[in-house]
PDB file of C-alpha atoms in Angstrom:
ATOM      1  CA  UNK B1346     -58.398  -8.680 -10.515  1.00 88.00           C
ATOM      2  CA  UNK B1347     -61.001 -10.474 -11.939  1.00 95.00           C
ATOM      3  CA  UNK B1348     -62.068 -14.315 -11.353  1.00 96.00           C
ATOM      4  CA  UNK B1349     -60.612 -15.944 -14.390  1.00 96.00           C
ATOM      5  CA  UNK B1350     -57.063 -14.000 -13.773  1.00 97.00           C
ATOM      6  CA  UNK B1351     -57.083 -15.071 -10.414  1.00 97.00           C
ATOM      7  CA  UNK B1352     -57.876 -18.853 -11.475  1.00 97.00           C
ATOM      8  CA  UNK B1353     -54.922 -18.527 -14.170  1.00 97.00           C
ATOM      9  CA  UNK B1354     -52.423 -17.217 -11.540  1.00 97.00           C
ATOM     10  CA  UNK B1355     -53.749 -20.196  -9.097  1.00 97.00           C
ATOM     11  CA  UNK B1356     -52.980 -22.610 -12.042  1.00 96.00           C
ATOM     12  CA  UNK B1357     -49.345 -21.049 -12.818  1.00 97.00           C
ATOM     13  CA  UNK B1358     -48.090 -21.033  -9.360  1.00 97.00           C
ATOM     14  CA  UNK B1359     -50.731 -24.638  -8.294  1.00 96.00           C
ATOM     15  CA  UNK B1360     -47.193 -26.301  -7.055  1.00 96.00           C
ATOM     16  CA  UNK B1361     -47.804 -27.203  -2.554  1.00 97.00           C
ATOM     17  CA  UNK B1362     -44.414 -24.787  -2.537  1.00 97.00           C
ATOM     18  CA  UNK B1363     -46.513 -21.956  -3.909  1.00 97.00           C
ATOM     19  CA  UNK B1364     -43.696 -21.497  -6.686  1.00 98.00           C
ATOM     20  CA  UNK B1365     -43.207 -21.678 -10.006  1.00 97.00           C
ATOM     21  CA  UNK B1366     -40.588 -23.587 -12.015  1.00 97.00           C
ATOM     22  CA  UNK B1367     -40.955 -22.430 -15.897  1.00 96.00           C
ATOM     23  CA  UNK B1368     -39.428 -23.546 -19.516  1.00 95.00           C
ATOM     24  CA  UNK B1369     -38.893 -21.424 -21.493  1.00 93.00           C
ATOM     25  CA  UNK B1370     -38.769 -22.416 -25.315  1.00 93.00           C
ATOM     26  CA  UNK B1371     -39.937 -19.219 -26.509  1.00 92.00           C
ATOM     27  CA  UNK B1372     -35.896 -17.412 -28.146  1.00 87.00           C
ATOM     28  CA  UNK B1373     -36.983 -17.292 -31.105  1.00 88.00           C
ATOM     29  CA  UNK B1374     -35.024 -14.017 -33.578  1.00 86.00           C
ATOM     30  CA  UNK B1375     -32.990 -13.788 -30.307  1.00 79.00           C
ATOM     31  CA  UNK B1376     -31.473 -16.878 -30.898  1.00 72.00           C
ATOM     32  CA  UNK B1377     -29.169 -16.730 -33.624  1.00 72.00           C
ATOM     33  CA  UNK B1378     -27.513 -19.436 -35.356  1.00 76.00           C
ATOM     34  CA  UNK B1379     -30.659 -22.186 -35.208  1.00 80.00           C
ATOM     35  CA  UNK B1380     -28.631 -24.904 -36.798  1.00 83.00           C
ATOM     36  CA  UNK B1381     -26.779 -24.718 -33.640  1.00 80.00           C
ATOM     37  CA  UNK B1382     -27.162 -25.087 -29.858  1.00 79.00           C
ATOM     38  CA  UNK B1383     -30.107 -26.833 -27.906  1.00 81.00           C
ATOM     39  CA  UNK B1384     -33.054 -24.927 -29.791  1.00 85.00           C
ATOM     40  CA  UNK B1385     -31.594 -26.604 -32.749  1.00 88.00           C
ATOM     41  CA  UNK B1386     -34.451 -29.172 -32.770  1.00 91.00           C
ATOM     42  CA  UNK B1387     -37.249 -26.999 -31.405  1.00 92.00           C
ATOM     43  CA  UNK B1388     -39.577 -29.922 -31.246  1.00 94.00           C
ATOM     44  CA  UNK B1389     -37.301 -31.715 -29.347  1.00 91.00           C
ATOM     45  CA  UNK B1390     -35.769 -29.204 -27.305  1.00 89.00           C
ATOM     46  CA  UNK B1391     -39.559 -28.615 -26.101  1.00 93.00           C
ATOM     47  CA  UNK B1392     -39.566 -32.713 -25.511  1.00 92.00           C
ATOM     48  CA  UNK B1393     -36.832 -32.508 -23.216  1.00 88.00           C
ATOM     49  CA  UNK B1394     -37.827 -29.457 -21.173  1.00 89.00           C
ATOM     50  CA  UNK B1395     -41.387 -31.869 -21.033  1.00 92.00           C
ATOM     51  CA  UNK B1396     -39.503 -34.666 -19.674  1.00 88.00           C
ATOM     52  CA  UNK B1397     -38.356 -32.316 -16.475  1.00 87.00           C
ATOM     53  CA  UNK B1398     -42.035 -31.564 -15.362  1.00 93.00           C
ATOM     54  CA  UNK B1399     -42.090 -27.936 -15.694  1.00 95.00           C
ATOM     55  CA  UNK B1400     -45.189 -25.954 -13.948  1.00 96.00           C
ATOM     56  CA  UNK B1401     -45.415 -23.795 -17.172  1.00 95.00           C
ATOM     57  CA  UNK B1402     -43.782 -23.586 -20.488  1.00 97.00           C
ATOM     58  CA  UNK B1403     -43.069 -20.046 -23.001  1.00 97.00           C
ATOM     59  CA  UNK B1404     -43.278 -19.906 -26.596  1.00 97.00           C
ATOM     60  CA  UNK B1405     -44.298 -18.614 -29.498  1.00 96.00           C
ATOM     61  CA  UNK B1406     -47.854 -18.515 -30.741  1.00 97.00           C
ATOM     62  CA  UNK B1407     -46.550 -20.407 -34.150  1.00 97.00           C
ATOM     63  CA  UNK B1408     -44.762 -22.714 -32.457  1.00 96.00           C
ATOM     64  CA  UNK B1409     -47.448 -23.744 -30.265  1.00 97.00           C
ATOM     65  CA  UNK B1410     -49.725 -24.404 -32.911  1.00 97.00           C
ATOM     66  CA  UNK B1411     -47.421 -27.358 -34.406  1.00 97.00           C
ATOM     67  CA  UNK B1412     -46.044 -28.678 -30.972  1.00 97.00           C
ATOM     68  CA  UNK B1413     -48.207 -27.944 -27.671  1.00 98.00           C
ATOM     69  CA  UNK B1414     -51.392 -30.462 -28.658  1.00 97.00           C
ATOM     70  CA  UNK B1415     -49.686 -33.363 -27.213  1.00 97.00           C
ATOM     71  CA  UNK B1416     -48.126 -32.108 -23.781  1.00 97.00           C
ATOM     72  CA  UNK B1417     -51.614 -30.233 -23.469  1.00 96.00           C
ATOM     73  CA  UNK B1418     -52.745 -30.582 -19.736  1.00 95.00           C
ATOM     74  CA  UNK B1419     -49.110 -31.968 -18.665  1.00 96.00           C
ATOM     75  CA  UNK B1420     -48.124 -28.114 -17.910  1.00 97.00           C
ATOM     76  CA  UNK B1421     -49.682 -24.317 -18.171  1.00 97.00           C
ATOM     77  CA  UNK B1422     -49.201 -22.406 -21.827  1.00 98.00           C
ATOM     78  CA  UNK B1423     -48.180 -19.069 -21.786  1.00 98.00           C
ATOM     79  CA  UNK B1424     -48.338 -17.823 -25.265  1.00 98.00           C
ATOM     80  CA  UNK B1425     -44.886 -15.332 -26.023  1.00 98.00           C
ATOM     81  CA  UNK B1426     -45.994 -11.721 -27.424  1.00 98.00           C
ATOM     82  CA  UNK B1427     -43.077 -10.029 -27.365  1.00 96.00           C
ATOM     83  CA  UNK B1428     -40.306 -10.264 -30.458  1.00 95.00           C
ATOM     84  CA  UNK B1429     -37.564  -8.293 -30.318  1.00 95.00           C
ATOM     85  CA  UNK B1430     -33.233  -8.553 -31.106  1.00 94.00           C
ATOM     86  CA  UNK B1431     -31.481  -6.320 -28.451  1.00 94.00           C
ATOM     87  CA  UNK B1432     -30.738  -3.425 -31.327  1.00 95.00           C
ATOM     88  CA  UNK B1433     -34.067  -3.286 -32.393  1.00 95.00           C
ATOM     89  CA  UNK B1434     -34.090  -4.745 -35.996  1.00 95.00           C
ATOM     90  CA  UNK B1435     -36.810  -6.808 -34.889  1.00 95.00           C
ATOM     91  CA  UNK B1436     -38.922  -5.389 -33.303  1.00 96.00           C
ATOM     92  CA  UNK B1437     -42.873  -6.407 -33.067  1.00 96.00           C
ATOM     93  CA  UNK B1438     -45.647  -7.645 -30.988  1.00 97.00           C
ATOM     94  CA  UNK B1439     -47.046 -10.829 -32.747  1.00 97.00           C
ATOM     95  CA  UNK B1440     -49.812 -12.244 -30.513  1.00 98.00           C
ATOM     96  CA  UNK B1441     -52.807 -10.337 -28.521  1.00 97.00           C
ATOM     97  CA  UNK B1442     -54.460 -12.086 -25.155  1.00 98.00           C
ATOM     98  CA  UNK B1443     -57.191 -12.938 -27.375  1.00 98.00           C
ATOM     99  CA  UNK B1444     -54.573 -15.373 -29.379  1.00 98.00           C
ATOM    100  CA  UNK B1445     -53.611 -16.652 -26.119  1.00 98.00           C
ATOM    101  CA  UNK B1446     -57.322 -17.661 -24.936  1.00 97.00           C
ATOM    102  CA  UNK B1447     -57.919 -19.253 -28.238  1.00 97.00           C
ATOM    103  CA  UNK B1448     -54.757 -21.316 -27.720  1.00 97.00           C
ATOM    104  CA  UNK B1449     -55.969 -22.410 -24.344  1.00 97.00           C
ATOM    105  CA  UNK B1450     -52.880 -20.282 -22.415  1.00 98.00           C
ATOM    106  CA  UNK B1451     -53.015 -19.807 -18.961  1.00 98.00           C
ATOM    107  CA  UNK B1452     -51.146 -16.627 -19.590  1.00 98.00           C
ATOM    108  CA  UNK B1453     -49.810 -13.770 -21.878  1.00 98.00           C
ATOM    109  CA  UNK B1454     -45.995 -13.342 -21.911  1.00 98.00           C
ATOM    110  CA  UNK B1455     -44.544 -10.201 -23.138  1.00 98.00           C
ATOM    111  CA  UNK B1456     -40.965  -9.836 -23.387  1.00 97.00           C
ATOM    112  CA  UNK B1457     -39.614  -6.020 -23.625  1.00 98.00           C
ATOM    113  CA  UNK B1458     -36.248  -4.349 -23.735  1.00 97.00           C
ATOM    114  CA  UNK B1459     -36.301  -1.295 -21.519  1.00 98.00           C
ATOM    115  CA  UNK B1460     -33.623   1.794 -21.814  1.00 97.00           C
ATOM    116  CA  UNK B1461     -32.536   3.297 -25.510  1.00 96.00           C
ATOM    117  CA  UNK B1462     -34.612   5.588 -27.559  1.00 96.00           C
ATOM    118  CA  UNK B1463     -37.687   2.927 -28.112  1.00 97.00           C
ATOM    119  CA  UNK B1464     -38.273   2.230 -24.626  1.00 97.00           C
ATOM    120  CA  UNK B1465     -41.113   4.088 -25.076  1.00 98.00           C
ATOM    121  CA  UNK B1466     -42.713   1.884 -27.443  1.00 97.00           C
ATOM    122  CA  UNK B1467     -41.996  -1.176 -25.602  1.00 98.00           C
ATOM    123  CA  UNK B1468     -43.477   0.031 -22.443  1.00 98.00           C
ATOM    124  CA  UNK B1469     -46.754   0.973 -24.651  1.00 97.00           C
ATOM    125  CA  UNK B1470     -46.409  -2.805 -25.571  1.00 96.00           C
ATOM    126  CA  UNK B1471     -46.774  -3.568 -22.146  1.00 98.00           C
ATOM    127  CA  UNK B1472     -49.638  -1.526 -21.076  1.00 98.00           C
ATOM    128  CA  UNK B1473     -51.566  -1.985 -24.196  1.00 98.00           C
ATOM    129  CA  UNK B1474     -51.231  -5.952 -23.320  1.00 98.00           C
ATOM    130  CA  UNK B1475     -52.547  -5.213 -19.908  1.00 98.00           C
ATOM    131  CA  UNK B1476     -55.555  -3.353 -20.786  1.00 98.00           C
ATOM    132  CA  UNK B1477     -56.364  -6.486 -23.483  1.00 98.00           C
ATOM    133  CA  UNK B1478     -56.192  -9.030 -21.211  1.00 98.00           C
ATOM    134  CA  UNK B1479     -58.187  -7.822 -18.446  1.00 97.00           C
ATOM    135  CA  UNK B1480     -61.484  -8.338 -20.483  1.00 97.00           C
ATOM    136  CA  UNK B1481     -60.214 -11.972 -21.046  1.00 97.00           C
ATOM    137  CA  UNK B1482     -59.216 -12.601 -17.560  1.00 97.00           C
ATOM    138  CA  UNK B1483     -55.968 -13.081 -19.032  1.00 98.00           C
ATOM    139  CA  UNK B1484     -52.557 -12.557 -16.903  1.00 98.00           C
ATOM    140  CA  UNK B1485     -50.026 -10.752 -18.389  1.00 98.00           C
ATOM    141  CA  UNK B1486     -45.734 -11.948 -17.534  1.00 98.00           C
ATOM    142  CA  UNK B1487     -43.324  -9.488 -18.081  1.00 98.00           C
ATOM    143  CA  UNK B1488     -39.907 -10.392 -19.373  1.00 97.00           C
ATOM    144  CA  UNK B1489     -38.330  -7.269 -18.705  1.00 98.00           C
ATOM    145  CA  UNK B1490     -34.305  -7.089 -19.942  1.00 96.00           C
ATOM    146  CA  UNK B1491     -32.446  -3.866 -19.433  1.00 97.00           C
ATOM    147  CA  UNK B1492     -29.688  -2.563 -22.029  1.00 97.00           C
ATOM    148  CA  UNK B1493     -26.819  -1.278 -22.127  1.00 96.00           C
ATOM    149  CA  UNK B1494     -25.455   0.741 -25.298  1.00 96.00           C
ATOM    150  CA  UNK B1495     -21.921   1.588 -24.694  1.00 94.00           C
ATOM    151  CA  UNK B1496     -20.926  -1.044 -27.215  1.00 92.00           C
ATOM    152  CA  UNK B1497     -23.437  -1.992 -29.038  1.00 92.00           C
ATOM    153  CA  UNK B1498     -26.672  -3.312 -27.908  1.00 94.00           C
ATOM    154  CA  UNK B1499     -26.360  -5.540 -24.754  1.00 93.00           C
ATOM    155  CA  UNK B1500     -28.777  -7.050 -22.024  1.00 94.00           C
ATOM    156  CA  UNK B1501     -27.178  -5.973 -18.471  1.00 95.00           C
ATOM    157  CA  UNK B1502     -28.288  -7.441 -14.973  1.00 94.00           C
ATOM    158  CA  UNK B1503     -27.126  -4.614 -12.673  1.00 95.00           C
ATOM    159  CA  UNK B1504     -29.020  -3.919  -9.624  1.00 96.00           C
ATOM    160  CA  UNK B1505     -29.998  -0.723 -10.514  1.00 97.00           C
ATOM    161  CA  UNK B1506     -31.628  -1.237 -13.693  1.00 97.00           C
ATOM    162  CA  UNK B1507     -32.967  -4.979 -12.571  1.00 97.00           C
ATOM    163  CA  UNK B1508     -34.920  -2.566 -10.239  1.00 98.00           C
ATOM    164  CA  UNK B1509     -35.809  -0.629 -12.492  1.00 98.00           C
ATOM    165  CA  UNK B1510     -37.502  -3.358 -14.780  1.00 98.00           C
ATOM    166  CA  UNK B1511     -38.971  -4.180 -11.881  1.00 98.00           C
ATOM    167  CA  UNK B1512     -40.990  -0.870 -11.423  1.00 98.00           C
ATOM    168  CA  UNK B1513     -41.728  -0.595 -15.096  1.00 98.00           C
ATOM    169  CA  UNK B1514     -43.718  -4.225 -14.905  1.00 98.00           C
ATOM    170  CA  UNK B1515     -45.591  -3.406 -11.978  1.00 97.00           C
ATOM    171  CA  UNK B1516     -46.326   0.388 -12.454  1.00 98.00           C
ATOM    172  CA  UNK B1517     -47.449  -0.962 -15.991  1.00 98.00           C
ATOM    173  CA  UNK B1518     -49.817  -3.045 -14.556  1.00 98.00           C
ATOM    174  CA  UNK B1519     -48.739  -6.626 -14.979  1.00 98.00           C
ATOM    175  CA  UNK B1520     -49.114  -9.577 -12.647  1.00 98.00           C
ATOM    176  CA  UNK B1521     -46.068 -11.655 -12.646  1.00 98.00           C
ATOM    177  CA  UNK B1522     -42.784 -10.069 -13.485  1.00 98.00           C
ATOM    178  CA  UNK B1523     -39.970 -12.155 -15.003  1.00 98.00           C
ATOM    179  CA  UNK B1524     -36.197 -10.415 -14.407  1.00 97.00           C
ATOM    180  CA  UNK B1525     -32.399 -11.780 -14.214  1.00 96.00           C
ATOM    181  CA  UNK B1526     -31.012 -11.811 -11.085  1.00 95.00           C
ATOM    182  CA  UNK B1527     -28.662  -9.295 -10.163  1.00 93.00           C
ATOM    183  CA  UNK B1528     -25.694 -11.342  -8.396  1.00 92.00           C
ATOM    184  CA  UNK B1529     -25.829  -9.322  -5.237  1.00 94.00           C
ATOM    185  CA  UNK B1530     -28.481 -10.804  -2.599  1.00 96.00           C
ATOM    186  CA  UNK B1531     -29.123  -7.534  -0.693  1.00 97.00           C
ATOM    187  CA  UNK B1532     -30.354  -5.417  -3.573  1.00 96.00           C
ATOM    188  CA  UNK B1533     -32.299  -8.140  -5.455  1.00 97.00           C
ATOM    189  CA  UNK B1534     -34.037  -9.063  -1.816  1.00 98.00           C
ATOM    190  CA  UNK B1535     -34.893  -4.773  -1.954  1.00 98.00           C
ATOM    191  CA  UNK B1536     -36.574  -5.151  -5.372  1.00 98.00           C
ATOM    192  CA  UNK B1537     -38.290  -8.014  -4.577  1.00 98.00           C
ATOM    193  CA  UNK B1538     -39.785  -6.878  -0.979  1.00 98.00           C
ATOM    194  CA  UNK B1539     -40.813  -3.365  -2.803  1.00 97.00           C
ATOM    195  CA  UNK B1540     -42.452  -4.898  -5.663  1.00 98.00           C
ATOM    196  CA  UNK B1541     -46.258  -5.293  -4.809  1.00 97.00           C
ATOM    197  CA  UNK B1542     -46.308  -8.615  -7.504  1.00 97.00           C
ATOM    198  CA  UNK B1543     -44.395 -12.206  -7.933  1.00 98.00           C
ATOM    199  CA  UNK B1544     -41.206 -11.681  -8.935  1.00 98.00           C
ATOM    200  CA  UNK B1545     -39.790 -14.941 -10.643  1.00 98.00           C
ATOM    201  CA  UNK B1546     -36.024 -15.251 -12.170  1.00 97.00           C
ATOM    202  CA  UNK B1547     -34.995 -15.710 -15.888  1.00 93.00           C
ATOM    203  CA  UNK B1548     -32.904 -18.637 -16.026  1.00 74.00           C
ATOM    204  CA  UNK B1549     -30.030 -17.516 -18.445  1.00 62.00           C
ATOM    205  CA  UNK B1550     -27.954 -16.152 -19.658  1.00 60.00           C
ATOM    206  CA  UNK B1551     -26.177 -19.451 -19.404  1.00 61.00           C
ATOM    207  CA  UNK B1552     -23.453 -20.357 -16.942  1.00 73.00           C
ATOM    208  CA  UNK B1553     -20.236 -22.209 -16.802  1.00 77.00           C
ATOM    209  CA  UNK B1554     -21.390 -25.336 -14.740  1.00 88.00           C
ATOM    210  CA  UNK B1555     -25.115 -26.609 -13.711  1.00 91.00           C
ATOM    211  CA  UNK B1556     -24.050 -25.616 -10.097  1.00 93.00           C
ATOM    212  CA  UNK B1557     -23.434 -22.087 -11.095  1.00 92.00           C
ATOM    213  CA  UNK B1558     -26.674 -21.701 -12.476  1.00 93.00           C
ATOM    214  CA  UNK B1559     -29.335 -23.717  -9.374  1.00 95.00           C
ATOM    215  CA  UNK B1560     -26.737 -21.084  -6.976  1.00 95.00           C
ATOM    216  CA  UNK B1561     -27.992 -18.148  -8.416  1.00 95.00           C
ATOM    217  CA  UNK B1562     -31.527 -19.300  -8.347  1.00 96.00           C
ATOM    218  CA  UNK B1563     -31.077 -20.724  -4.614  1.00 96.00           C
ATOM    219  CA  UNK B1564     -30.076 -17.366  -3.934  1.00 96.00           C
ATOM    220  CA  UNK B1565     -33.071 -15.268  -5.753  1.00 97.00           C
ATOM    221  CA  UNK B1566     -35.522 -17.714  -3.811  1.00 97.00           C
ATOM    222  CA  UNK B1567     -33.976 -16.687  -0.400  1.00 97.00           C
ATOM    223  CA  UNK B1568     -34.409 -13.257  -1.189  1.00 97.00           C
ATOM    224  CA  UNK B1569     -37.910 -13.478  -1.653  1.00 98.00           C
ATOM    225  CA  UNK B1570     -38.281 -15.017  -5.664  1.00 98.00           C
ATOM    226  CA  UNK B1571     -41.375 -16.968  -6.196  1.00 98.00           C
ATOM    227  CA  UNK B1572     -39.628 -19.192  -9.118  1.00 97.00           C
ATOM    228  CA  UNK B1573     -37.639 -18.857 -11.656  1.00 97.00           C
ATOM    229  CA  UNK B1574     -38.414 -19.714 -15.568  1.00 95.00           C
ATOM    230  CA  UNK B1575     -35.071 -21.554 -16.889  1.00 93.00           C
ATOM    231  CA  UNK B1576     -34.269 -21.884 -20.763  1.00 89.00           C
ATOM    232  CA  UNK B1577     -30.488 -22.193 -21.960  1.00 86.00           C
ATOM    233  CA  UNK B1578     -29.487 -23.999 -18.755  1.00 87.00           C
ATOM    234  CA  UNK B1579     -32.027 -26.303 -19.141  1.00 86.00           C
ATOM    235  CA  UNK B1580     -32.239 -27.174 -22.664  1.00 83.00           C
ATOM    236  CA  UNK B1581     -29.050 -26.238 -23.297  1.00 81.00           C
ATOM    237  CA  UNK B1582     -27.617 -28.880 -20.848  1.00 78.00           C
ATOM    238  CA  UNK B1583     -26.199 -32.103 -21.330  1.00 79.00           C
ATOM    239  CA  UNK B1584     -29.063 -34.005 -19.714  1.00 85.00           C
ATOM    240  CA  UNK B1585     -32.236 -31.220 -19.504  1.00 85.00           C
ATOM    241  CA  UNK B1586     -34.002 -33.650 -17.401  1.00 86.00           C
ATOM    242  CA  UNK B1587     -31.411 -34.426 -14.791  1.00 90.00           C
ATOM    243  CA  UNK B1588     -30.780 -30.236 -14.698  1.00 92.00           C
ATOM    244  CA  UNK B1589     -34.973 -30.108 -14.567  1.00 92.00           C
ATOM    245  CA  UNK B1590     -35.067 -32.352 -11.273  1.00 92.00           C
ATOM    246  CA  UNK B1591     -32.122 -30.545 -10.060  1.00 94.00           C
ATOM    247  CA  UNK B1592     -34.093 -26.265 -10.795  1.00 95.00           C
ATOM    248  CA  UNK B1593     -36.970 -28.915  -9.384  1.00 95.00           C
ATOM    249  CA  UNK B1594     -35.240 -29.176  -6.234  1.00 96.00           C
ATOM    250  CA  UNK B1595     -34.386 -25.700  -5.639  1.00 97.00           C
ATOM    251  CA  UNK B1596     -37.358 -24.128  -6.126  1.00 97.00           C
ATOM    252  CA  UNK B1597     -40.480 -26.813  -4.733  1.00 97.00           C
ATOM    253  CA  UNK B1598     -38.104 -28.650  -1.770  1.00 96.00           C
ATOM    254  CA  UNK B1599     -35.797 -25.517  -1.165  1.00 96.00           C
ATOM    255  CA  UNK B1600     -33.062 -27.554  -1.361  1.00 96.00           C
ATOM    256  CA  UNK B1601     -29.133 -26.204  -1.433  1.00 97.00           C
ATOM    257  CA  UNK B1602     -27.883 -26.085  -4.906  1.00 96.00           C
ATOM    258  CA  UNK B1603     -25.204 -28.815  -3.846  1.00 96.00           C
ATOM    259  CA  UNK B1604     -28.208 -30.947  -3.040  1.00 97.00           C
ATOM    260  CA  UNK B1605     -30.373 -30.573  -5.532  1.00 96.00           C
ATOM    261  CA  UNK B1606     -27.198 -31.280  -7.865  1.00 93.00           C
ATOM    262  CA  UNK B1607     -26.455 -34.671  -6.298  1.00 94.00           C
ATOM    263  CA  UNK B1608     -30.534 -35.676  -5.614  1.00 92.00           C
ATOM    264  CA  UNK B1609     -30.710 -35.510  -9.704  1.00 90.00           C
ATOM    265  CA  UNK B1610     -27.996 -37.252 -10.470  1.00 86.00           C
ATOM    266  CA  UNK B1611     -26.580 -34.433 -12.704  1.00 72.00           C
TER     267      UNK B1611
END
């Protein structure tokens, strides 16, 4: 690993805890209907997941051409490469680590699907990223969502195949890998403890109640999760700052997700 990766994780995970509490912004054709929801207004979606403090914040190259220049310094950039809809009619890798050093990014994020007939392809997405970045000193996140085709095209958390995105980040190369949590503590502590790189947690998809949500990530963090990178049940809460402090306490003070609720005010 060389110096300028190393100083890039360093900045990601720079938190006293040694863990990482992300935004992600970065939905994009996976979004659907964007005159609804909390990625409605992306610029102020963005402003609200600002006002929580986040160690890093996802997105788009595009987007972080018209909105990053004013939170720049106030949390680490990781430019978004990957673009894809679940049954692969998008499907496209629109930024390189060289895009995400001229941005200023502290990291490359590249978001695959895994199982189907293009798997293939994505994990070429992966590795080719990998090779790129090293001669920028760039580190490379995997956001690595499994499917399921039985009907239709669907993202699945089981443990078995959160495992298995698990091995496909790491044996491609990559040096933080972003997954969903499986639900069961035992087999998501076994992925984590046999995966040789940070494993952080993908925030959605979104749950019922605020509580819900800070459980499951109170749980990935005692098994072994170094963070967790939070969109829809941050932005697409009531009050994204009160649910910021709250992911906030879970993941830096390792408090209970009951605490951290009633700390926040949320």
């Amino acid at each position: 690993m060389s110096l300028g990766t190393k100083v890039r994780l360093a900045r990601l995970f720079s938190h006293p805890s040694g863990k990482l509490f992300g935004g992600a912004v970065d939905h994009f054709v996976g979004y659907g209907d964007v005159r609804k929801g909390g990625l409605a207004d992306l610029p102020g979606a963005l402003a609200r997941v600002m006002l929580g403090k986040p160690d890093y914040v996802s997105i788009q190259p595009g987007s972080a051409r018209h909105l990053w220049p004013q939170y720049a310094g106030k949390a680490s950039l990781v430019i978004q490469a990957g673009c894809f809809t679940p049954d692969d009619r998008i499907s496209e890798l629109i930024a390189t680590p060289e895009d995400a050093v001229r941005a200023g990014a502290d990291a490359l994020a590249v978001a695959i699907p895994v199982r189907g007939a293009t798997e293939g392809k994505y994990i070429r997405w992966l590795t080719d990223s990998v090779n790129a970045a090293a001669r920028y000193g760039m580190p490379v996140v995997a956001h690595i969502y499994p499917r399921d085709f039985t009907d239709g095209a669907k993202i699945v958390f089981t443990p078995d195949e959160i495992a298995y995105a698990a091995r496909i980040g790491y044996e491609s190369g990559v040096d933080v890998i972003k997954i969903g949590y499986t639900g069961d503590f035992e087999s998501f502590r076994e992925t984590v403890r046999t995966c040789p790189v940070p494993v952080v947690i993908a925030g959605g998809p979104k749950t019922d109640t605020l509580l819900g949500a800070l459980q499951q990530t109170a749980d990935a963090i005692r098994a072994g999760a170094r963070g967790a990178v939070v969109g829809r049940n941050l932005w697409g809460h009531g009050d994204p700052e009160k649910a910021a402090l709250a992911f906030r306490g879970v993941i830096h003070d390792g408090l209970s997700a009951q605490d951290a609720l009633a700390k926040a005010g949320a």
